[in-house]
Tab-separated table of C-alpha atoms in Angstrom:
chain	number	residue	atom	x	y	z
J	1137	UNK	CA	-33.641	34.514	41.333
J	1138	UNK	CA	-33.626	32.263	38.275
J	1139	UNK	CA	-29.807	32.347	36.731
J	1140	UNK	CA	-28.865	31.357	32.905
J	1141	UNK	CA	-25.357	31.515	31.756
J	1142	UNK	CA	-24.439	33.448	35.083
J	1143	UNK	CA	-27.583	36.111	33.974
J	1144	UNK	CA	-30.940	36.988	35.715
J	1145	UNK	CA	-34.154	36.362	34.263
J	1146	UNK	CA	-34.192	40.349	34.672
J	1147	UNK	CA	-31.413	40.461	32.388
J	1148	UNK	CA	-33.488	39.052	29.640
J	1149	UNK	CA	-36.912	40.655	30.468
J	1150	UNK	CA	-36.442	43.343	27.810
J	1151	UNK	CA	-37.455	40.457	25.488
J	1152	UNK	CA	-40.532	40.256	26.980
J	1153	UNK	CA	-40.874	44.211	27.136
J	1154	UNK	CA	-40.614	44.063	23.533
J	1155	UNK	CA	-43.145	41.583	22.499
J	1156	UNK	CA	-45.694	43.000	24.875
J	1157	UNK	CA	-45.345	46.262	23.399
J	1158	UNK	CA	-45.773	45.157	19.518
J	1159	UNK	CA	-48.484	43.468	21.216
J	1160	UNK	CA	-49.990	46.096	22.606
J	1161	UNK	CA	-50.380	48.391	19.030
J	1162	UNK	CA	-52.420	44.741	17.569
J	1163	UNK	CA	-56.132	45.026	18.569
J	1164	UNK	CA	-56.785	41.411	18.868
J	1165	UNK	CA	-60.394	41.578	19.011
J	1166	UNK	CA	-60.302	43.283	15.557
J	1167	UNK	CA	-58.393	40.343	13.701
J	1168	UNK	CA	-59.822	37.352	12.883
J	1169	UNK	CA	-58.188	34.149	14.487
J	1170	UNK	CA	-56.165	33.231	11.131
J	1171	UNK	CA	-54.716	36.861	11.042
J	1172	UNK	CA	-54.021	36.138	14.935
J	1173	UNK	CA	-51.882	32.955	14.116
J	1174	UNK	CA	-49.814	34.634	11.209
J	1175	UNK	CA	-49.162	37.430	13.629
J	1176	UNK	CA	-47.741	35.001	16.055
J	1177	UNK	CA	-45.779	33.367	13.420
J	1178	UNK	CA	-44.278	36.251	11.347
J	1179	UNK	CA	-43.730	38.738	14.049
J	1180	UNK	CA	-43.871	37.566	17.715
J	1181	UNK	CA	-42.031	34.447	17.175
J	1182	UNK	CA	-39.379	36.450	15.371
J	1183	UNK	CA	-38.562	39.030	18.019
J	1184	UNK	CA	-37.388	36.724	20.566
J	1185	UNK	CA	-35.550	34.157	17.494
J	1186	UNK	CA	-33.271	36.607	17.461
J	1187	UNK	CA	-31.557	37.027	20.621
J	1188	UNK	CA	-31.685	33.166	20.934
J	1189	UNK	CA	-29.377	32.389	18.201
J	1190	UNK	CA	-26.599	31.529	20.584
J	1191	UNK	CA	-27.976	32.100	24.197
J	1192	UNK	CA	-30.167	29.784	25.800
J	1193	UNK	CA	-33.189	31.833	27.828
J	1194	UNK	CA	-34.132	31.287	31.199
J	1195	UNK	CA	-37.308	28.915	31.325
J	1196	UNK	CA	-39.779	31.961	33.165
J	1197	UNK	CA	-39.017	34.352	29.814
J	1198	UNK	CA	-39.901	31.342	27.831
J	1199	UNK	CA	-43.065	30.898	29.999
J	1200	UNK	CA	-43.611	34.406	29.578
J	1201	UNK	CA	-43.177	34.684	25.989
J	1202	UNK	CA	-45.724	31.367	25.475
J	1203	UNK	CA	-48.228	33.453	27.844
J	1204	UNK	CA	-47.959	36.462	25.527
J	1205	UNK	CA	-48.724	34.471	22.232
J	1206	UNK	CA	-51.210	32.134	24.132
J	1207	UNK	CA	-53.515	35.495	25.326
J	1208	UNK	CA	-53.045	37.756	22.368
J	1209	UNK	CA	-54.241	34.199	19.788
J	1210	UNK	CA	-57.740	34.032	22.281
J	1211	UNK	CA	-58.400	37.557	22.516
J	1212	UNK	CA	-57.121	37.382	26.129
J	1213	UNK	CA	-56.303	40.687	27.534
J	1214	UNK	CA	-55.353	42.189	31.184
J	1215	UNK	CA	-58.789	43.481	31.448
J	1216	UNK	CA	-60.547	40.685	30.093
J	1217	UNK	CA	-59.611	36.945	29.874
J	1218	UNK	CA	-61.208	34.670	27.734
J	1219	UNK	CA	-60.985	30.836	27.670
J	1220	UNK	CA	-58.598	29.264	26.066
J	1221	UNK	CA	-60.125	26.863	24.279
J	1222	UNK	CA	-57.466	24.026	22.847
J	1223	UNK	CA	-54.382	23.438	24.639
J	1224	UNK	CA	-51.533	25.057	23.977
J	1225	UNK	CA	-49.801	21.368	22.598
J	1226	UNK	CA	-52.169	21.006	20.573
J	1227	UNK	CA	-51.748	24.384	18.870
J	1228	UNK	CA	-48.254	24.180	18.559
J	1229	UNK	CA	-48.514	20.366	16.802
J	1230	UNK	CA	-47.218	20.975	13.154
J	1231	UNK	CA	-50.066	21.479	10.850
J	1232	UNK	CA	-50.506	18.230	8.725
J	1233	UNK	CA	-50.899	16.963	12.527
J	1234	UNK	CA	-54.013	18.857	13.157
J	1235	UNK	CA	-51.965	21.726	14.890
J	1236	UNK	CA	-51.577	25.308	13.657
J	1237	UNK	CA	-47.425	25.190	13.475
J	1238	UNK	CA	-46.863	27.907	16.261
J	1239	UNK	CA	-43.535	26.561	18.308
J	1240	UNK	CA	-42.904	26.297	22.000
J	1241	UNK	CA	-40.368	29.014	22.808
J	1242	UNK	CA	-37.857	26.655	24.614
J	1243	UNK	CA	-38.153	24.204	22.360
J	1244	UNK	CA	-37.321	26.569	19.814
J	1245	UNK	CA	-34.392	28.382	21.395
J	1246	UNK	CA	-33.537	25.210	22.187
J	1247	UNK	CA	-32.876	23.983	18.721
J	1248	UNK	CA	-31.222	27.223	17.293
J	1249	UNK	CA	-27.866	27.185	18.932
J	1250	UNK	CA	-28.082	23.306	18.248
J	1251	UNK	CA	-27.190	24.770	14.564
J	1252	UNK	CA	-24.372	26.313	16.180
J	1253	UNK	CA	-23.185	22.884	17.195
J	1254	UNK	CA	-23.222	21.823	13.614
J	1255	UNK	CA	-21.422	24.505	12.508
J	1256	UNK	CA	-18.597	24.001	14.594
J	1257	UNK	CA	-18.461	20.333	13.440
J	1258	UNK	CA	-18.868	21.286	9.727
J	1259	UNK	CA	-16.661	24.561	9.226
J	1260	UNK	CA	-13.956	23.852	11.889
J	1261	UNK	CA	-11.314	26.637	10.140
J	1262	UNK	CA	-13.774	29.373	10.824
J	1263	UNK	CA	-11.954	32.010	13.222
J	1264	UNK	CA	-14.851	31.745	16.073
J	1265	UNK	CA	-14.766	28.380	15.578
J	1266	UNK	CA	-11.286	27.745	15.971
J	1267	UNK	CA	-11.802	30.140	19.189
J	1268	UNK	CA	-14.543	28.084	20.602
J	1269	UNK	CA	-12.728	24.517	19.352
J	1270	UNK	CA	-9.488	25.706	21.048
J	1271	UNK	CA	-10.809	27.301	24.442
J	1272	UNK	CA	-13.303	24.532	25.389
J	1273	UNK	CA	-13.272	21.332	23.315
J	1274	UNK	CA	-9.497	20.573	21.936
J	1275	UNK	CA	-10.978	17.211	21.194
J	1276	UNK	CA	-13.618	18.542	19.135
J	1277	UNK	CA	-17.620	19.579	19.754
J	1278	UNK	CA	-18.241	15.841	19.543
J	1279	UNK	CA	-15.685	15.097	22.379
J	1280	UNK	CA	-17.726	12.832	25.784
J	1281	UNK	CA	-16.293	14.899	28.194
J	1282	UNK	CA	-17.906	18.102	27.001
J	1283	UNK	CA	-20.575	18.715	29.433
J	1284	UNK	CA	-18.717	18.534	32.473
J	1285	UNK	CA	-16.837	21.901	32.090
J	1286	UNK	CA	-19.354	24.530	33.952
J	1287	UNK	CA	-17.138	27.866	33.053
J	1288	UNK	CA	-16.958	29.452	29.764
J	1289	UNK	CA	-18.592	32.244	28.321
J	1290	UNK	CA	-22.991	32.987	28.000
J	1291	UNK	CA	-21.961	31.952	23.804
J	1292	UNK	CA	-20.653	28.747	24.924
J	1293	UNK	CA	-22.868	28.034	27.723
J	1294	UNK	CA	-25.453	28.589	25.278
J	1295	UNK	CA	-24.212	25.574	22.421
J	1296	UNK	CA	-23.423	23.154	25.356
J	1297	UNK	CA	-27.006	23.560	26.784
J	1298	UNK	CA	-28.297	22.541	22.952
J	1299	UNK	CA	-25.582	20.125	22.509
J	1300	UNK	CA	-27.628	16.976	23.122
J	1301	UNK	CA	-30.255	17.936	21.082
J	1302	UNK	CA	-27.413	18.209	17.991
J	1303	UNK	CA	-26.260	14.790	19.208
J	1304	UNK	CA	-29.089	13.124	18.896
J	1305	UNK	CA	-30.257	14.020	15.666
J	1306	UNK	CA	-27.026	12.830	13.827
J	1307	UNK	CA	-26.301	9.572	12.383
J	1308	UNK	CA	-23.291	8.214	10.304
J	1309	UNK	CA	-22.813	7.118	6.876
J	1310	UNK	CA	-20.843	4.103	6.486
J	1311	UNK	CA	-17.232	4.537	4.263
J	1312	UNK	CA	-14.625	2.584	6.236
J	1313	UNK	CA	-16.941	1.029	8.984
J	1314	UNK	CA	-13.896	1.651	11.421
J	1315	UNK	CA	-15.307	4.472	13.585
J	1316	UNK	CA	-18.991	3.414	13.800
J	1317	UNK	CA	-20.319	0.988	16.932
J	1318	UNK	CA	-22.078	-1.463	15.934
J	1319	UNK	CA	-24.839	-1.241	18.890
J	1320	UNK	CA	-24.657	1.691	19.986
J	1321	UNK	CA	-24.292	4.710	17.208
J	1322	UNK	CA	-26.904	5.354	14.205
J	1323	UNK	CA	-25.399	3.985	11.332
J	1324	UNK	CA	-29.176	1.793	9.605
J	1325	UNK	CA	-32.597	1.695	10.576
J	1326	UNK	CA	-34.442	4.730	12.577
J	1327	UNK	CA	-32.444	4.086	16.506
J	1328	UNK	CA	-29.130	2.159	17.226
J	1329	UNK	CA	-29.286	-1.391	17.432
J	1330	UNK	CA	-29.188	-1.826	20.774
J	1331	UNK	CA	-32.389	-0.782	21.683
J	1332	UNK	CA	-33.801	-3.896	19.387
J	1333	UNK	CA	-31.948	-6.340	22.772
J	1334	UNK	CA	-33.733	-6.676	25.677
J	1335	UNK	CA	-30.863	-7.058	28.780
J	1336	UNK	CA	-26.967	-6.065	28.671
J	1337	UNK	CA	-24.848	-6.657	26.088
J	1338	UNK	CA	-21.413	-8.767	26.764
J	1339	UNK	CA	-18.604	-7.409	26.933
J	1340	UNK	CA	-17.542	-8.947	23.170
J	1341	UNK	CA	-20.583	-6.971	21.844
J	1342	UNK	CA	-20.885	-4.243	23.529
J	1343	UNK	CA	-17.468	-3.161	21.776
J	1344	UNK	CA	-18.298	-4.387	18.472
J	1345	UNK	CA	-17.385	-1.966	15.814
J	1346	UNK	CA	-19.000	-2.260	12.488
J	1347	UNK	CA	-16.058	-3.195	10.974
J	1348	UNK	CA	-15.697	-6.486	12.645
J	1349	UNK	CA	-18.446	-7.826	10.894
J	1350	UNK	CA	-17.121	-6.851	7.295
J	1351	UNK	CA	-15.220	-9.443	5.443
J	1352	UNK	CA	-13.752	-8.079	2.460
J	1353	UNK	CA	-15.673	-6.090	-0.370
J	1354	UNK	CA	-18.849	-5.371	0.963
J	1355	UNK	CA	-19.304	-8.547	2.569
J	1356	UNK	CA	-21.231	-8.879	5.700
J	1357	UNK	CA	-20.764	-11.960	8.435
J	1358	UNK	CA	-23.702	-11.258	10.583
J	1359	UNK	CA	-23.068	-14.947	11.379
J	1360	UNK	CA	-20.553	-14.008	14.109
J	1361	UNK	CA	-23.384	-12.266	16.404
J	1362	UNK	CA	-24.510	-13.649	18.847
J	1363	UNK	CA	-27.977	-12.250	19.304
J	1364	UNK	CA	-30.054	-12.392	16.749
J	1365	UNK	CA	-32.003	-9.199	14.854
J	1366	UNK	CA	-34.504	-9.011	12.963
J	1367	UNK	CA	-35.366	-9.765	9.262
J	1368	UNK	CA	-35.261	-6.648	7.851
J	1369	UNK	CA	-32.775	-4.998	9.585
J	1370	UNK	CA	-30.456	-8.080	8.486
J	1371	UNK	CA	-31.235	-7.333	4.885
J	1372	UNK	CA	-31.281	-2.913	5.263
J	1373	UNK	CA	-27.483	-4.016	6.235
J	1374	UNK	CA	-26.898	-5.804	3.303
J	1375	UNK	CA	-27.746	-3.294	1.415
J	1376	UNK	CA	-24.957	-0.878	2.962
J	1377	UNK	CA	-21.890	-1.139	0.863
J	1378	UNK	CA	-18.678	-0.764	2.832
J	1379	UNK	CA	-15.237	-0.912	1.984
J	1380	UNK	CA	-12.307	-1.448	4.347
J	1381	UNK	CA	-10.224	-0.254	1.795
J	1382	UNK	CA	-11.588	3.073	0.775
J	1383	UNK	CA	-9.801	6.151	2.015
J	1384	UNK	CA	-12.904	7.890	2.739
J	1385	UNK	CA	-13.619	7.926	6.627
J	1386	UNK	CA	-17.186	7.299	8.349
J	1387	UNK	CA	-19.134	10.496	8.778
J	1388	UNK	CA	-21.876	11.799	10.519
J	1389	UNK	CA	-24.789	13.482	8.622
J	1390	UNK	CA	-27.419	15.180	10.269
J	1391	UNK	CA	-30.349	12.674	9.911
J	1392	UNK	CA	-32.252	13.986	6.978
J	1393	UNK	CA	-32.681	13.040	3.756
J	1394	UNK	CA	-30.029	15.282	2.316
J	1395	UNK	CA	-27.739	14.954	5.767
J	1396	UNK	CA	-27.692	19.019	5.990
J	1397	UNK	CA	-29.021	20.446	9.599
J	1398	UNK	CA	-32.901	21.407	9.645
J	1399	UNK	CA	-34.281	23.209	12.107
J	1400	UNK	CA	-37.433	21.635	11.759
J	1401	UNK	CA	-35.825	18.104	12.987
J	1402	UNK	CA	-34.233	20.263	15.813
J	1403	UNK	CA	-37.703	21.270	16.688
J	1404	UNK	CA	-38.885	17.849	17.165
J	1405	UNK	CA	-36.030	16.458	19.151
J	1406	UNK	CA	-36.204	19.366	21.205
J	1407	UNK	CA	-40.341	18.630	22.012
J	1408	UNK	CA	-41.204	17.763	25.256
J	1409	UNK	CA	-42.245	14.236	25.979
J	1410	UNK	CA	-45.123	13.166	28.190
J	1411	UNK	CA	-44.559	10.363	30.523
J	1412	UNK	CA	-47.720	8.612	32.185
J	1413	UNK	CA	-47.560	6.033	35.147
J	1414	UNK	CA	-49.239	4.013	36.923
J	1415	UNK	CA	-49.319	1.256	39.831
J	1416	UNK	CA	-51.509	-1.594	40.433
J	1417	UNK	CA	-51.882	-3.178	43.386
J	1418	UNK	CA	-54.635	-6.212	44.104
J	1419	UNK	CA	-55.411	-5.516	47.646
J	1420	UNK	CA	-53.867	-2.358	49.921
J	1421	UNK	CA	-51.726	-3.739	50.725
J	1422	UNK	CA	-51.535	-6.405	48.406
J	1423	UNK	CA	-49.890	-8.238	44.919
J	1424	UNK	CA	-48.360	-5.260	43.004
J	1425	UNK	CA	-46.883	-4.139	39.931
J	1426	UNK	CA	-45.920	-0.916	37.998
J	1427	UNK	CA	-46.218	0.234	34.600
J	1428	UNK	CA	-45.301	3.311	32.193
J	1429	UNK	CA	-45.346	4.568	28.685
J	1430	UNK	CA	-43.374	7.401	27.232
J	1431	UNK	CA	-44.586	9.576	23.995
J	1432	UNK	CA	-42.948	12.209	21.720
J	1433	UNK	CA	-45.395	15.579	21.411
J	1434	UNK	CA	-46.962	13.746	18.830
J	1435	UNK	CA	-48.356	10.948	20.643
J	1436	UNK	CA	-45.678	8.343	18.970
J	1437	UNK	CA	-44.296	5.309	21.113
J	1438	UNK	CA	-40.948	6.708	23.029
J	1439	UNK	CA	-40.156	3.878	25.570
J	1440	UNK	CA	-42.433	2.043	28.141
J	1441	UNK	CA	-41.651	-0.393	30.924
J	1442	UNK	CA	-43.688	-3.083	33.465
J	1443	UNK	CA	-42.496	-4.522	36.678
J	1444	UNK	CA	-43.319	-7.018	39.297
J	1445	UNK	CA	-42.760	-4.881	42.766
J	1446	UNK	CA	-44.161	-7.449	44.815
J	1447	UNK	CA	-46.778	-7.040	48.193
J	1448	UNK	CA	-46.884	-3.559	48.752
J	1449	UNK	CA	-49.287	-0.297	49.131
J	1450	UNK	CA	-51.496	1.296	46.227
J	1451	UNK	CA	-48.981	4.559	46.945
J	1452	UNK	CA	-45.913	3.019	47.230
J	1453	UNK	CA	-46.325	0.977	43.992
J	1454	UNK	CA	-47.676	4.382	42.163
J	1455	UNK	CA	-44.333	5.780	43.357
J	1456	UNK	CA	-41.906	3.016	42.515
J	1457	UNK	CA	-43.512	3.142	39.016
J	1458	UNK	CA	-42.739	7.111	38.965
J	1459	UNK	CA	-39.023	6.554	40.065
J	1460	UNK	CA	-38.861	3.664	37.216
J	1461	UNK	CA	-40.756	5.759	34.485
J	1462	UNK	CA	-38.266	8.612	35.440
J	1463	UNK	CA	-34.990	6.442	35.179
J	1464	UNK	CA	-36.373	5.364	31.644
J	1465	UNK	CA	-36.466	9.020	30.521
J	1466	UNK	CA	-33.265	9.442	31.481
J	1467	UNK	CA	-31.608	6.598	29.884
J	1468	UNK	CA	-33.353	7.818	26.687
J	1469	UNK	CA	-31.597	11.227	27.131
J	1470	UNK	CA	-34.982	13.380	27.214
J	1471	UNK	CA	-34.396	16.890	28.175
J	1472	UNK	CA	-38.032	18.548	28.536
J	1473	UNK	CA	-40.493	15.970	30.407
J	1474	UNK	CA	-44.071	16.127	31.670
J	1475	UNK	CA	-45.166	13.291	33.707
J	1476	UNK	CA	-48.716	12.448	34.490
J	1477	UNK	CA	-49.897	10.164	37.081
J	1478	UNK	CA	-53.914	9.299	38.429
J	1479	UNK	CA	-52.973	8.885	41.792
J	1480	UNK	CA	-53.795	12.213	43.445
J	1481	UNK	CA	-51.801	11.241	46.718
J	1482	UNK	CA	-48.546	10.475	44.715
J	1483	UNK	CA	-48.478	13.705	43.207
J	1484	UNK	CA	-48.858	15.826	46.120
J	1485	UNK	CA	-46.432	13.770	48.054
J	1486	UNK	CA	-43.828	14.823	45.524
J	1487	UNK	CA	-45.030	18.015	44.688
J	1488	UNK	CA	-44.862	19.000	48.663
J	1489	UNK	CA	-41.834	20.825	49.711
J	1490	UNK	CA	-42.524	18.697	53.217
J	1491	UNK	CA	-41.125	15.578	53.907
J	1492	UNK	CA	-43.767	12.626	53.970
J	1493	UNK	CA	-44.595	10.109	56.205
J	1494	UNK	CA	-41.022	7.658	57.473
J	1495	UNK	CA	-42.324	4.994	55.159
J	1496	UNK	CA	-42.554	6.724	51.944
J	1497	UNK	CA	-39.723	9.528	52.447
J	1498	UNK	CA	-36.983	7.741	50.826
J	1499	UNK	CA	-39.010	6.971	47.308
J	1500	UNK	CA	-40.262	10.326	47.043
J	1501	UNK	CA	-36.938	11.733	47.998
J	1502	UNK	CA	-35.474	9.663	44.934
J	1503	UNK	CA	-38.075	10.582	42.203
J	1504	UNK	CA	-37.627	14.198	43.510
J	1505	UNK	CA	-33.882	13.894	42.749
J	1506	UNK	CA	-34.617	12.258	39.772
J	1507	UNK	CA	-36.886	15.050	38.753
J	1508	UNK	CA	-34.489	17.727	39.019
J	1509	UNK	CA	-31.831	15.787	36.521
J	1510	UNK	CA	-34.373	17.019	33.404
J	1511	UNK	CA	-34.161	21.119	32.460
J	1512	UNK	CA	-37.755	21.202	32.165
J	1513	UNK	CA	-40.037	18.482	34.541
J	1514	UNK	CA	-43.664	18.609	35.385
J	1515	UNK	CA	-45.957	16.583	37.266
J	1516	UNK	CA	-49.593	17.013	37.198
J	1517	UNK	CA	-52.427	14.300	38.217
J	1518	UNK	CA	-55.321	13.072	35.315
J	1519	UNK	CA	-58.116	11.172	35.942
J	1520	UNK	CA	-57.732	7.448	35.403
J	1521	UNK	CA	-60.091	7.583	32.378
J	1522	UNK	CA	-56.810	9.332	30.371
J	1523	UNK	CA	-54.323	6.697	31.417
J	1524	UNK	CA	-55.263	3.608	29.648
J	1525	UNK	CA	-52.171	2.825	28.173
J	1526	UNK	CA	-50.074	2.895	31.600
J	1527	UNK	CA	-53.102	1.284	33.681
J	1528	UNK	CA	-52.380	-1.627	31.202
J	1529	UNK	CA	-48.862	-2.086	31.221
J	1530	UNK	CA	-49.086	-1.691	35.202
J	1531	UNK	CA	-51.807	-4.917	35.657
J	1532	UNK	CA	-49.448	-6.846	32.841
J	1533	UNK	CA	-47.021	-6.307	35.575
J	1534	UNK	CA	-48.676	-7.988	38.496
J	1535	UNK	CA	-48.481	-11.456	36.192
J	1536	UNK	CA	-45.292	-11.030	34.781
J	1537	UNK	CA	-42.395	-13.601	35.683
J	1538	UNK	CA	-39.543	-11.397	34.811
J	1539	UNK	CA	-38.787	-8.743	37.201
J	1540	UNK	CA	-38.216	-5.760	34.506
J	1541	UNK	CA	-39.433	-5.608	31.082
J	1542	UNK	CA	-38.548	-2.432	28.882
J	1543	UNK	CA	-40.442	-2.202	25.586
J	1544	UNK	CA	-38.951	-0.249	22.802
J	1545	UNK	CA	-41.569	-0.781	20.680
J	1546	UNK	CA	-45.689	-1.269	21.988
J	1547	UNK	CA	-46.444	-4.040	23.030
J	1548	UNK	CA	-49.598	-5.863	21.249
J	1549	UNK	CA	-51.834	-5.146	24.570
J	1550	UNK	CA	-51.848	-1.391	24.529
J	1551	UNK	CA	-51.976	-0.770	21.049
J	1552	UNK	CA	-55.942	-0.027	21.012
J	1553	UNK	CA	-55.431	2.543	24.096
J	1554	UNK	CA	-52.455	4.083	21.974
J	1555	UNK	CA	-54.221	4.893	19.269
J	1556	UNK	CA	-57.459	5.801	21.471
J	1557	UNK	CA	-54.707	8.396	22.818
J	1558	UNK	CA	-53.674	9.863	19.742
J	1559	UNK	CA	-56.889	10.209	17.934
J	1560	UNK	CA	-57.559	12.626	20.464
J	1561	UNK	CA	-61.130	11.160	21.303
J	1562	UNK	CA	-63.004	11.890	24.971
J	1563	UNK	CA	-63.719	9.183	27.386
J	1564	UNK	CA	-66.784	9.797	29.778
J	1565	UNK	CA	-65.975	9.858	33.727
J	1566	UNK	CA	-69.433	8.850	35.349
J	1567	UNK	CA	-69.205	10.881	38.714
J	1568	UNK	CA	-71.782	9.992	41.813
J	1569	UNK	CA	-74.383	12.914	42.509
């Protein structure tokens, strides 16, 4: 039995009960598709919205619910299914993206107690605040430690599930420059600066504040780094004017362009992201290397990763570029992940609930573990026709001469099978008669 916040899904199933039944007084096959969608939008999406202000649903009502819109939008009924005939992503893309703007329910009650989180940090002296502030997080809702208390109540359970996806869409505006790191917090530019370094930071920079390269009024001394950043970020830093002496302390904004909380950047954080693999080996066994590429729900450049694995398999180097694709999502603090890989026998090793073969048991054991760190993981197999971008980043890693190479940004190689990606376009699989 599926548990949230010490609840059954049972205990939430009257959610369900209630959708289906506005459902069932709609006669789908009488409304055009348009009327359809603004059903979905106005009323169906509402119902649930509003019991998942502060309580995080199990994921099977959220399946449920998606089920519910998905069928009633194509006509499907009980009786009589029909096909279904554009993905479910796809309809939920916003609609300047091609999509029709409907929202993936976990997503969604994802990102409304993340509003919860702001509100805590905004309006401190509010009495439930206070409550919550004094009960669970003395040190405040921004505190490191928060995550690892597992008691408190199905409210607070509920803002602690959605806390990451508050955390990550704040930055901080620069006053005083005394709180801020200088690598590793949002303070200029669209990600921290630490993701423009390829390797580990010493231990001089890795504790760089932003102060420390401030001489007096607004003056910057970028001279004292040691690694070097780009042009433009130089200069977007120059334009930030700090001063040590101002009483005003550094604060963090949500990242908008007003710095007030949207639910519609929520939304996005919240998305699922889609991570492909792939492993290439010349020979079985023979010279091999691994490869992976990791999007947002709109097809945008996440992370990606090659790697020299050395004489191995055609399975074991499909695997070792799972468990490396899956450590990447991690360090990037994704939540909801679907992974898909064109090796048929990789999947169903690690789909099986049996342990493989002796020689394989311990990889699969580790990107099963792995697996289970993410709220939401899938892992489906495509044909090798829709994995372009990781079949490439996988062959760059049999000739590589550095064992690891994590790109933030695309590398120049896979751009034309990126953009063959998102343009949504249909590659032919010739198939022997």
């Amino acid at each position: 039995m599926n548990r949230t916040n010490g609840r059954s899904t049972t205990d939430f199933y009257f959610v369900v009960e209630k959708v289906q039944a506005k459902l069932s007084n709609w006669k789908a096959k009488l409304l055009c598709p348009a009327g359809r969608v603004i059903l979905v939008q106005s009323v169906t999406s509402a119902i649930p919205t509003y019991y998942m202000q502060n309580v995080a649903l199990p994921i099977r009502v959220c399946s449920n619910l998606d089920k519910l819109n998905r069928d009633f939008l194509w006509g499907s009924t009980n009786e009589r299914k029909k096909m279904h005939m554009v993905g479910w992503d796809k309809v939920c893309r916003p609609k300047d993206l091609g999509g029709l703007g409907l929202y993936f329910t976990k997503a969604r009650n994802l990102t409304l107690p993340a509003k919860l989180n702001w509100r805590v940090m905004e309006d401190p002296d509010f009495l439930w605040a206070k409550t919550l502030i004094a009960k669970y997080c003395p040190n405040g809702i921004m505190d490191e430690r928060l995550g690892t208390r597992r008691s408190g109540s199905s409210n607070w359970k509920g803002l602690k599930k959605c806390h990451e996806v508050f955390r990550k869409g704040l930055r901080w505006v620069v006053n005083n420059s005394y709180g801020i790191s200088f690598w590793h917090d949002l303070w200029v530019g669209d990600s921290p600066l630490c993701s423009l370094v390829h390797g580990p930071l010493s231990f001089w920079e890795d504790s760089l504040r932003v102060c420390d390269v401030v001489e007096g009024v607004s003056m910057w001394n970028l001279s004292t780094l040691s690694l070097d950043i780009p042009t433009c970020t130089r200069e977007a830093i120059k334009a930030i004017s700090v001063c040590s002496n101002r009483p005003l302390v550094d604060k963090r904004v949500w990242d908008t362009v007003g710095g007030e909380f949207k639910l519609g950047k929520a939304y996005s954080i919240a998305c699922w992201f889609k991570l492909n693999t792939d492993g290439s080996s010349l020979g079985n066994p023979g010279l091999a290397g691994g490869g992976g590429v990791i999007r947002n729900h709109v097809g945008d450049w996440v992370g990606g990763f090659s790697r020299v694995i050395g004489v191995t398999t055609s399975v074991q180097a499909e695997l070792r570029a799972l468990k490396d694709g899956l450590n990447l999502a991690i360090d990037l603090g994704i939540l909801h992940l679907e992974i898909e890989m064109d090796s048929l026998v990789a999947v169903e090793f690690v789909n099986s609930i049996t342990t493989p073969n002796a020689f394989l048991s311990t990889i699969v054991t580790d990107c099963r573990s792995l697996m289970e760190r993410f709220e939401i993981c899938s892992l489906k197999h495509i044909f090798r026709e829709a994995n372009g971008c990781a079949d490439l980043l996988a062959k760059a890693g049999c000739d590589q001469t550095s064992n690891f190479i994590s790109f933030p940004n695309a590398p120049a190689y896979v751009l034309e099978a990126l953009a063959f990606d998102v343009s949504n376009a249909t590659r032919f699989r010739l198939i022997s008669s």
